[in-house]
XYZ file of C-alpha atoms in Angstrom:
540
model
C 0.000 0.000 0.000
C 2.775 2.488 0.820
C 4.676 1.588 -2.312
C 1.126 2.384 -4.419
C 0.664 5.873 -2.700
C 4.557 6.617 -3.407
C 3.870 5.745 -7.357
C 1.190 8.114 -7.142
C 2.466 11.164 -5.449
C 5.455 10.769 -8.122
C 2.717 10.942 -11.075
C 1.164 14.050 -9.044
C 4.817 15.786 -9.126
C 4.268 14.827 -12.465
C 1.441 16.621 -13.501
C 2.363 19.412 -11.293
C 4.978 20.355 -14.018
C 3.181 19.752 -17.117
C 0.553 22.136 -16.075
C 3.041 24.302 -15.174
C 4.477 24.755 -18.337
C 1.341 24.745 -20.384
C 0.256 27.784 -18.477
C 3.265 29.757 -18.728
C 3.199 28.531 -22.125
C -0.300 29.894 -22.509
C 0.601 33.234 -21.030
C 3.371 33.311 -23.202
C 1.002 33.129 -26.499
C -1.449 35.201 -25.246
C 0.915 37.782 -24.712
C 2.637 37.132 -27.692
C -1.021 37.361 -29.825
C -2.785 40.184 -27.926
C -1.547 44.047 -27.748
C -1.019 44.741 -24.222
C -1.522 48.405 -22.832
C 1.146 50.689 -21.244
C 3.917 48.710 -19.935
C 7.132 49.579 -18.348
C 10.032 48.883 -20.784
C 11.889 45.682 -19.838
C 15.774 46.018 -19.099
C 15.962 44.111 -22.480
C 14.590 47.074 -24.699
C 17.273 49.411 -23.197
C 19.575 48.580 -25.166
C 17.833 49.182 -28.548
C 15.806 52.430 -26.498
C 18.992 54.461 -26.900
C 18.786 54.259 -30.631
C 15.542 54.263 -31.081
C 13.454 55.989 -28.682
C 10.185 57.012 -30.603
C 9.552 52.945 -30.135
C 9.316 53.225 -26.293
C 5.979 51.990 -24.922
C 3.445 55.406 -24.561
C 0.973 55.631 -22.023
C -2.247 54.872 -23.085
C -1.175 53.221 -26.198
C -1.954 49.602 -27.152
C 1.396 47.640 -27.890
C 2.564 44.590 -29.761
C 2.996 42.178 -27.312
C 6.626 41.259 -28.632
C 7.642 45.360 -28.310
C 9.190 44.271 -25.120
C 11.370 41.717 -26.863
C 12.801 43.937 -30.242
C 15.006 40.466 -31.707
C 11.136 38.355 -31.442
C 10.862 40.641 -34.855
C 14.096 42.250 -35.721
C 17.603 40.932 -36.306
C 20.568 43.013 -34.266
C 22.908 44.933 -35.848
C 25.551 47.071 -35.098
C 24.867 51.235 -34.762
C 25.037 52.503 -37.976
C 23.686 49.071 -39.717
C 20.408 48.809 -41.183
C 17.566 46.863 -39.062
C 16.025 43.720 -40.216
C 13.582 41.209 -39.944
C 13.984 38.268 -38.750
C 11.964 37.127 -41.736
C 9.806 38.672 -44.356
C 7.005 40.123 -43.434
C 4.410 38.053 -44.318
C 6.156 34.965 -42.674
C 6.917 36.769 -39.648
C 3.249 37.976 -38.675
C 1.773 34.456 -39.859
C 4.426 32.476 -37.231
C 2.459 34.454 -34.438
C -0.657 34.612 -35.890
C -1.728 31.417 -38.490
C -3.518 31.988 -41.548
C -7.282 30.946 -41.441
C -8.286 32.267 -45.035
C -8.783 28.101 -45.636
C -11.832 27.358 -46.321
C -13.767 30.400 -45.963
C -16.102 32.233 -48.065
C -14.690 36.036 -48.307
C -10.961 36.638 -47.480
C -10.199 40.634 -46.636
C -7.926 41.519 -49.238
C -5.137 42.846 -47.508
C -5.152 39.974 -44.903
C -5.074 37.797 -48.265
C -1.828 39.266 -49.805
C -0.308 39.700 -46.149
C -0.407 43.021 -45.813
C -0.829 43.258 -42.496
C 0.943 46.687 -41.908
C -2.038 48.221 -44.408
C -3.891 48.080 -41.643
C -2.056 47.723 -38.233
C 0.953 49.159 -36.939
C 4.248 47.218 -36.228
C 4.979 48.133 -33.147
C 1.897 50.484 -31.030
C -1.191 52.501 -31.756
C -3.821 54.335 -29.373
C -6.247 52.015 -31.137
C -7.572 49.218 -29.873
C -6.027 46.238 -32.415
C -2.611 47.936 -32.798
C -5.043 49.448 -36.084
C -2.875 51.702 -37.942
C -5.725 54.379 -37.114
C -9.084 55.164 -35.672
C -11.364 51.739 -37.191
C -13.881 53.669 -39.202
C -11.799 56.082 -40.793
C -9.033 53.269 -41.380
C -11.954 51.211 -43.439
C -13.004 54.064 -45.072
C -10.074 54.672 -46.519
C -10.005 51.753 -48.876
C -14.347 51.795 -48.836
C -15.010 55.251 -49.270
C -17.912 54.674 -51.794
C -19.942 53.113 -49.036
C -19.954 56.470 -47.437
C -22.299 59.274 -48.601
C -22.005 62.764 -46.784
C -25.558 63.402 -48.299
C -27.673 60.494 -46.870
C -29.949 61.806 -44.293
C -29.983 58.156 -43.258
C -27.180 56.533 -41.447
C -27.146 52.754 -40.056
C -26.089 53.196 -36.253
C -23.467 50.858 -36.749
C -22.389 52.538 -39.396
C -21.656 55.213 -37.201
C -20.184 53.128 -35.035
C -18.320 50.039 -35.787
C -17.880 48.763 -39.158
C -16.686 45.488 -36.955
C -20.419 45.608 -35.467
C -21.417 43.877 -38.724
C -18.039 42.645 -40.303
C -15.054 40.564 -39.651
C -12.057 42.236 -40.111
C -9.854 39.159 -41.302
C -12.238 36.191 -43.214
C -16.129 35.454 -42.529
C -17.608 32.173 -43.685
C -19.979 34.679 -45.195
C -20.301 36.921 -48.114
C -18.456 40.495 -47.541
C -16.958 39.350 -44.505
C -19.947 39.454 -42.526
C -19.885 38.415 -39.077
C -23.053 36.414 -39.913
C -25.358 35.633 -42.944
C -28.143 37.777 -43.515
C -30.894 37.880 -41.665
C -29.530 36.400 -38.819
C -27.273 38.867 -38.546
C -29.732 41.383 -39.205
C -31.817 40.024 -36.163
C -29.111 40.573 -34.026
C -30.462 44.288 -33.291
C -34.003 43.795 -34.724
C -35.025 40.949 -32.841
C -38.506 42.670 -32.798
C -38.852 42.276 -36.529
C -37.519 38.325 -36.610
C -40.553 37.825 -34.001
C -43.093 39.066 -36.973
C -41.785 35.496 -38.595
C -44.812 33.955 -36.089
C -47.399 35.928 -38.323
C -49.810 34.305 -40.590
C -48.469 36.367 -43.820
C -44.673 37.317 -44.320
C -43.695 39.305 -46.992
C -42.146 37.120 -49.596
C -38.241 39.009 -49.133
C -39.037 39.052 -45.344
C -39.649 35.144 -45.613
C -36.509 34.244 -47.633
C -34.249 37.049 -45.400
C -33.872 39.189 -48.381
C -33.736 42.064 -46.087
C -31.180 43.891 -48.493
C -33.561 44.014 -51.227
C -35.212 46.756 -49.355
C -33.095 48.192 -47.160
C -29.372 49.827 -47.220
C -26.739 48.271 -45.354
C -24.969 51.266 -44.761
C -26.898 54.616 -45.332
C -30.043 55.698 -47.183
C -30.852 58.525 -49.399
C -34.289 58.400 -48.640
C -35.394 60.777 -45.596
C -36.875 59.513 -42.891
C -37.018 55.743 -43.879
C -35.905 52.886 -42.562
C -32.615 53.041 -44.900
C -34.395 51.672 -47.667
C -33.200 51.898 -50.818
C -35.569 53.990 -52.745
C -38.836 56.169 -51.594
C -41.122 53.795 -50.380
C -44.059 53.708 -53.349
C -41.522 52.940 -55.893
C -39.619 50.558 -54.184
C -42.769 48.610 -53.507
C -43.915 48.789 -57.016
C -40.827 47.225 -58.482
C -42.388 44.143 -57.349
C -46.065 45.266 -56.910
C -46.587 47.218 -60.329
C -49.778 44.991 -61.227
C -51.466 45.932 -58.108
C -52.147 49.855 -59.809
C -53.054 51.236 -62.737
C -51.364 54.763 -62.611
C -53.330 56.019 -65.515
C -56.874 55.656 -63.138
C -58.242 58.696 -62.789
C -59.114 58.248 -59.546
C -56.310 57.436 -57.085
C -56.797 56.305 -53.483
C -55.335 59.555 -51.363
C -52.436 57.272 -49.297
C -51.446 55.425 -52.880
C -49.272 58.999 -53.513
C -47.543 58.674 -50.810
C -46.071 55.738 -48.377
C -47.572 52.344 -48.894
C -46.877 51.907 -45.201
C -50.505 54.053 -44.565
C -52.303 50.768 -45.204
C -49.835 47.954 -45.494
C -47.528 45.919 -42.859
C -43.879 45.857 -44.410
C -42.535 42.897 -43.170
C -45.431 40.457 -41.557
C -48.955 40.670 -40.973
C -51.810 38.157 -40.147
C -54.016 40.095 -42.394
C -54.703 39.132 -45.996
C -52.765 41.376 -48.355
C -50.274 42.131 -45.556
C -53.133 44.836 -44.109
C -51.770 47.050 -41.667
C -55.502 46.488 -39.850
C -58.727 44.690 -40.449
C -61.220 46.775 -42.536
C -63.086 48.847 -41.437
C -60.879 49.470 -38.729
C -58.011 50.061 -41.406
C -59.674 52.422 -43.772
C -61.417 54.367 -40.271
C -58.151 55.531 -39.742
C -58.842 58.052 -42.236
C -62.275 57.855 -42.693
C -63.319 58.886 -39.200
C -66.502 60.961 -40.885
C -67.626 57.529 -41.924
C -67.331 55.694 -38.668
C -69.181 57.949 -36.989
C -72.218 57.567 -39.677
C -71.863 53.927 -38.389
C -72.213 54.767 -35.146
C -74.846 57.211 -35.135
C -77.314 56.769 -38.093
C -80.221 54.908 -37.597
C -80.361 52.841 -41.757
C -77.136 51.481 -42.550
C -75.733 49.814 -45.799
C -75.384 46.143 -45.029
C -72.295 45.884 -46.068
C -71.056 48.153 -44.585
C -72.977 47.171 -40.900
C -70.062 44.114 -42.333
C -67.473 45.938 -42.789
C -66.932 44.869 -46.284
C -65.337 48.203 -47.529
C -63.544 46.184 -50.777
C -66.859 45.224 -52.201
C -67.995 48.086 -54.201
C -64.574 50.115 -53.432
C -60.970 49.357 -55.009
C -58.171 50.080 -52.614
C -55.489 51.751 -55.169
C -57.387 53.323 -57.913
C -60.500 53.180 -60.468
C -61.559 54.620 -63.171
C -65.233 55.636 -61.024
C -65.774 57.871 -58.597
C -65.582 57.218 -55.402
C -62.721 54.475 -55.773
C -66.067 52.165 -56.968
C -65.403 48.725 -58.521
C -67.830 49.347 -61.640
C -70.736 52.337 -62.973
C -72.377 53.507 -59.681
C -75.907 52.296 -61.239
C -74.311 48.916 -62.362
C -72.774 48.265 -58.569
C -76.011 48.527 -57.258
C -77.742 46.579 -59.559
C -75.627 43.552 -58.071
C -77.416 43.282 -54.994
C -81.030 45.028 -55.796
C -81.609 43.992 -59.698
C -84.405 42.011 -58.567
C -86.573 45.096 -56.991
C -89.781 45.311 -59.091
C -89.507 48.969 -59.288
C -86.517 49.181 -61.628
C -88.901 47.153 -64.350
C -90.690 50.079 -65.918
C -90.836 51.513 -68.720
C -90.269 54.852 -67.447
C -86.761 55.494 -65.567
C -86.515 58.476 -63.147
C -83.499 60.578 -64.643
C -81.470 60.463 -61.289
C -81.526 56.304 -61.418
C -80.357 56.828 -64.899
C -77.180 58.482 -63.465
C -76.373 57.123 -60.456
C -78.184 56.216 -57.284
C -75.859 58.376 -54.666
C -77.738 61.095 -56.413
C -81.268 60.292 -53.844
C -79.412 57.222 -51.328
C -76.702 57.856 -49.430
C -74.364 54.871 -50.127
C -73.110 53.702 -46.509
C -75.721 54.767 -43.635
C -78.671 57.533 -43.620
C -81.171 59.232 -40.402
C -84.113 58.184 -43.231
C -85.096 54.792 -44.397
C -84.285 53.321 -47.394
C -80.699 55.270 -47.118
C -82.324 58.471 -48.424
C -80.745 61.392 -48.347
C -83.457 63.475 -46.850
C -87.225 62.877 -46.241
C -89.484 63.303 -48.946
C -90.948 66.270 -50.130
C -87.404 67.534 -48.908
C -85.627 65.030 -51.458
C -87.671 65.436 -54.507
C -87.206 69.415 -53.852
C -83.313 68.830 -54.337
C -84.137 68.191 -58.307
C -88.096 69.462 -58.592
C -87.610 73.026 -57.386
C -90.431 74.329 -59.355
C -92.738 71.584 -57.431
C -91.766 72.760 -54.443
C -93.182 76.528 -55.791
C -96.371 75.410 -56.882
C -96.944 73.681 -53.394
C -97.076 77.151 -51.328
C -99.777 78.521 -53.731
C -102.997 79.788 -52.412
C -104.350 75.662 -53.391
C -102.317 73.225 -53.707
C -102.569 69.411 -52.727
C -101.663 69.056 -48.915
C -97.865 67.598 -49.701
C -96.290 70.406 -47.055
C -99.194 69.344 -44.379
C -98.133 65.722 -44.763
C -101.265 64.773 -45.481
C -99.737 63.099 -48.741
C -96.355 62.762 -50.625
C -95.133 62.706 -53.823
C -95.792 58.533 -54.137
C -99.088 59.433 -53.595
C -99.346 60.245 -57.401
C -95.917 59.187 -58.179
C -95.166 55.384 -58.567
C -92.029 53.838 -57.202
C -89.318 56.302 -57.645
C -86.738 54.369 -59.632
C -89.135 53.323 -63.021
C -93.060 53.706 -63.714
C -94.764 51.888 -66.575
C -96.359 55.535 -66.930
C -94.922 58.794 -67.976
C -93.923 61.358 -65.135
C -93.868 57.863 -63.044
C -97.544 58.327 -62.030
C -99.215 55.762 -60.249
C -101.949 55.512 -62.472
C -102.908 57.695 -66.177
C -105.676 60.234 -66.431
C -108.789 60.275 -64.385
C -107.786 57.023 -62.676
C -104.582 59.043 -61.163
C -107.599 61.186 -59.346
C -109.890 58.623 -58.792
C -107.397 57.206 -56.146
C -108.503 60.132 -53.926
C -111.264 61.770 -55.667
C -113.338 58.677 -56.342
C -116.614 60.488 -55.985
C -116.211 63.154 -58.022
C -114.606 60.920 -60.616
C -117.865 58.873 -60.460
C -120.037 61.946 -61.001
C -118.473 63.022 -63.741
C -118.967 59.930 -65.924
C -122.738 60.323 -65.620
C -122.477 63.937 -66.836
C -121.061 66.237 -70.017
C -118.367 66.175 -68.856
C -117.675 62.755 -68.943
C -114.257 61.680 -70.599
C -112.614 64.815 -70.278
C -108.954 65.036 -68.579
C -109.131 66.024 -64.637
C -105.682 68.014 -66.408
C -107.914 69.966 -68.111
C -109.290 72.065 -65.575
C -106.715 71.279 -62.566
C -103.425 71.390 -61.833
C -101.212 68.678 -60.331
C -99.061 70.238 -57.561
C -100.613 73.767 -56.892
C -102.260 76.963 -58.224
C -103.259 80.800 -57.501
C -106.939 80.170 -57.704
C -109.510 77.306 -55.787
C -109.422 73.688 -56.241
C -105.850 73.674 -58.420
C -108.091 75.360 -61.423
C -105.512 76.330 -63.702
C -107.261 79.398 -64.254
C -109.601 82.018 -62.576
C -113.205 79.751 -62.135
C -115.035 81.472 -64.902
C -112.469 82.106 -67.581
C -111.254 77.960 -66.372
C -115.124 77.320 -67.806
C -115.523 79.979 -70.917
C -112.425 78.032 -72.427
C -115.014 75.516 -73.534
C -118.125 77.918 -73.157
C -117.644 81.504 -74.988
C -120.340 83.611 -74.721
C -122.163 81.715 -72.017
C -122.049 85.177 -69.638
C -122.872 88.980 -69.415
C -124.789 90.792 -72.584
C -123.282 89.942 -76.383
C -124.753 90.286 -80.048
C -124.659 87.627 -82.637
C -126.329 87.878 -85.870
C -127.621 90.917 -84.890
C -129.645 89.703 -82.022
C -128.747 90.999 -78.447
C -128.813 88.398 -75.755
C -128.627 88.529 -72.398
C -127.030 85.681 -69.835
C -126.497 85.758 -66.315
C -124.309 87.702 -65.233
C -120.694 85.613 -63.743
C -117.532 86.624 -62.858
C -118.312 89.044 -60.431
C -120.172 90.734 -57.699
C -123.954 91.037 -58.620
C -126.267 92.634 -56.379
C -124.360 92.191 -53.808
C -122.940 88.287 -54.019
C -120.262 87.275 -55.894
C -121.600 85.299 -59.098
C -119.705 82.751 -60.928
C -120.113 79.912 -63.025
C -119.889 77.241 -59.864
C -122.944 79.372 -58.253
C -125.600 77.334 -60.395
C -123.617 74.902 -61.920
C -121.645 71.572 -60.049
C -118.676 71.416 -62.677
C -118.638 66.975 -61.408
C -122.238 66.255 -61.340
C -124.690 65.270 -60.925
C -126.378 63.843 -63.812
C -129.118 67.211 -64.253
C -129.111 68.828 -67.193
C -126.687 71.730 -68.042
C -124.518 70.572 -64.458
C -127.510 72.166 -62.346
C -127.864 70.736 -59.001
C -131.571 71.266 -59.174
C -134.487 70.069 -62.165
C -136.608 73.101 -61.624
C -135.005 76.343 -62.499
C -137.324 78.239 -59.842
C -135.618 76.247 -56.704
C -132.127 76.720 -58.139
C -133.071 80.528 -58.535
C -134.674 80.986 -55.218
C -130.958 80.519 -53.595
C -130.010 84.326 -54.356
C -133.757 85.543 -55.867
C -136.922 85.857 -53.967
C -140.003 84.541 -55.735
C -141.272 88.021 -56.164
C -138.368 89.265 -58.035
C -138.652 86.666 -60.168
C -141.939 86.705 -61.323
C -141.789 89.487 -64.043
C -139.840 86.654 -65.889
């Protein structure tokens, strides 16, 4: 037992001075490898410190780790001799530090031909990396062209660190990038890689493209997210087909930034939607949301929010951003409404039916603009004239409307889309005196004749005063005239006569009934008594 734990404390010793070595051996590389700040010059520099003294460590510099051993580099020589190297260049940097160009994908060009002084300095440097000056300006001055004083854009690395994004020796990856694209890319923007989870990515999004939009280094487009033209254009490289530029109607956000109405990267809405419609085109539209929320007849769809059904979202040839003709898009839905079969079309359906309905919600029923008389008044000024005459038929009193006469307002098989034609128009209302005045002489003749339709300066709509309506027909039915030299002498009308007012109406019923001459009596004497006493009338 006592020789076994001697064997193994000898194997300890052992051990003891392997790992001593490899660490000094380690510290010995490391140093070697890895510029060291300020350090007090060894003894061994002295020497070679009297000659050349601009080589002394500075304070605050970063130093080549062999500085404090000049012959790890240069031969010695005598004073007056010229230095050397130990070995060329190349050979001597690559002993310390080992190529790794094999293999790799992109090789930085001066680490390639071995110029390693292009970029570092031999011997110190404030820099961090012994760099032969400040890193930016150093890479800068072999990539100027990847600077632009003018781009109001700048990458923040850019500004920063060109090492932020690239390897300064060899990448596995194209321009020595520190990692392929968009990994890399995610490295700041990790809250763009989480819009990978949505439903829709856009296709360069999806395949990590993220160059075919953007700038890697600065963008000349203001206020963008370095991309690398203004936004509308760049999206219509790919996206042309979407818009017709020669529309005369263009949606209001299509001249300016896609981005109004569209996710640029990921969204879980179809069409990469910023937002669900309505909610999306509300953004704007806030005059239309309230409608929704306050009118009392809404559009159905748009109760469903179904904006894209009669409106394009780029541009259309129709006002309004409308798929098709105004008349025609309605006409999808409400072809089948009996009214639009007549032969008679009302001149506003004939245009367009925003012209009477309002096309997403309305106070009124049927999405009208306005309550009727109000509405027809819009077009049928005139009307609305004849209606405050001394008679008129009670439309202002609301005792009718206009589709009292007037059939349904899109189409009529009847001129001026009446209901009916002639007397049977009238009859609707007036069906007693329109029976009375079949059994008289007056029988087939036009209510138009006499009336007027909407309103009139004299009683009951005549279209004239009440006599001269009646001696149209009857000349010489009133007052004293001559004819063939005979003098005759009628009743007098049209005026006041011992005391009354006499007109044609006073003894005659103009409907019925069925007396002779329109009198409402058969014996002359009891029509007569009702402005002459029986006395007065007997000299006759």
């Amino acid at each position: 037992m006592s020789r076994h734990r001697t064997n193994f404390g000898a194997r300890g010793v052992l051990f003891m001075v392997l790992g001593t070595v490899i660490v000094v051996a380690a510290l010995f590389t490391y140093n070697l490898y890895f510029p060291q700040q300020y350090f007090e010059p060894p003894s061994a520099m002295a020497e070679c410190l009297k000659c050349h003294g601009e080589m002394a460590p500075q304070e605050g510099n970063y130093a080549h780790a062999p500085l404090s051993n000049c012959t790890s580099c240069h031969t010695t020589h005598a004073m007056g001799e010229k230095a050397g190297l130990v070995m060329p260049v190349n050979e001597l940097c690559s002993s310390c530090h080992p190529d790794q160009s094999r293999g790799k994908t992109s090789v930085h060009a001066p680490y390639q031909g071995a110029d390693c002084l292009s970029c570092h300095d031999a011997h110190q440097s404030p820099f961090p990396g012994i760099l032969a000056r400040e890193e930016r300006d150093l890479c800068l001055s072999c990539h100027g062209s990847v600077e632009n004083a003018a781009a109001p854009m700048v990458h923040q690395p850019f500004n920063e660190s060109c090492v932020s994004c690239h390897e300064p020796h060899v990448s596995d990856y194209q321009t020595l990038l520190v990692a392929d694209t968009p990994e890399m890319c995610y490295q700041c923007h990790s809250d763009i890689a989480a819009e990978l989870a949505k439903n829709l990515p856009h296709q360069p999004f999806a395949d990590g493209n993220c160059l075919n939009c953007h700038e890697a280094h600065s963008s000349l487009v203001a206020a963008s997210a370095l991309l690398v033209k203004q936004e509308r254009s760049l999206c219509l490289d790919c996206h042309s087909d979407a818009v017709n530029p020669a529309n005369p109607v263009q949606h209001g956000p299509l001249g300016g930034d896609c981005s109004q109405c569209h996710e640029a990267h990921a969204s879980d809405t179809t069409a990469l939607l910023a937002g669900q419609p309505p909610a999306l085109c509300f953004t704007c539209h806030d005059a239309t949301r309230r409608d929704l929320l306050s009118m009392t007849a809404l559009h159905p769809p748009f109760t469903r929010g179904e904006c894209l059904d009669c409106h394009e979202a780029h541009d259309s040839s129709f006002t309004g951003l409308l798929v098709q003709n105004e008349r025609q898009l309605c006409l999808n839905c409400h072809s089948d409404n009996p009214e639009f079969a007549g032969n008679y079309m009302h001149s506003p359906v004939a245009k367009g039916c925003v012209s009477c309905h309002k096309p997403h919600a309305a106070r009124v029923s049927s999405l009208l603009a306005q309550e009727s008389p109000g509405l027809c008044y819009t077009c049928h000024s005139s009307v609305k004239k004849e209606f405050a005459m001394k008679s008129s038929h009670p439309v202002v009193s609301g005792k009718m409307e206009c589709t009292s006469c007037h059939s349904g307002v899109h189409t009529a098989n009847n001129s001026a889309l009446l209901l009916a034609t002639g007397n049977s128009l009238c009859r609707i209302c007036h069906s007693g005196e329109t029976t009375r005045l079949q059994a008289t002489v007056h029988r087939g003749i036009n209510c138009a004749y006499c009336h007027t339709a909407h309103g009139s300066l004299h009683l009951a709509l005549l279209k004239r005063g009440e006599d001269a309506n009646c001696t149209v027909c009857h000349q010489n039915k009133s007052g004293t005239y001559s004819a063939d030299g005979i003098t005759y002498h009628n009743h007098p009308s049209g005026g006041i006569h011992a005391g009354q007012a006499v007109y044609c109406a006073s003894c005659h019923d103009f409907h019925g009934p069925a007396v002779t001459n329109l009198l409402p009596y058969d014996g002359k004497d009891q029509l007569c008594i009702n402005c002459h006493t029986l006395d007065s009338l007997r000299g006759y």
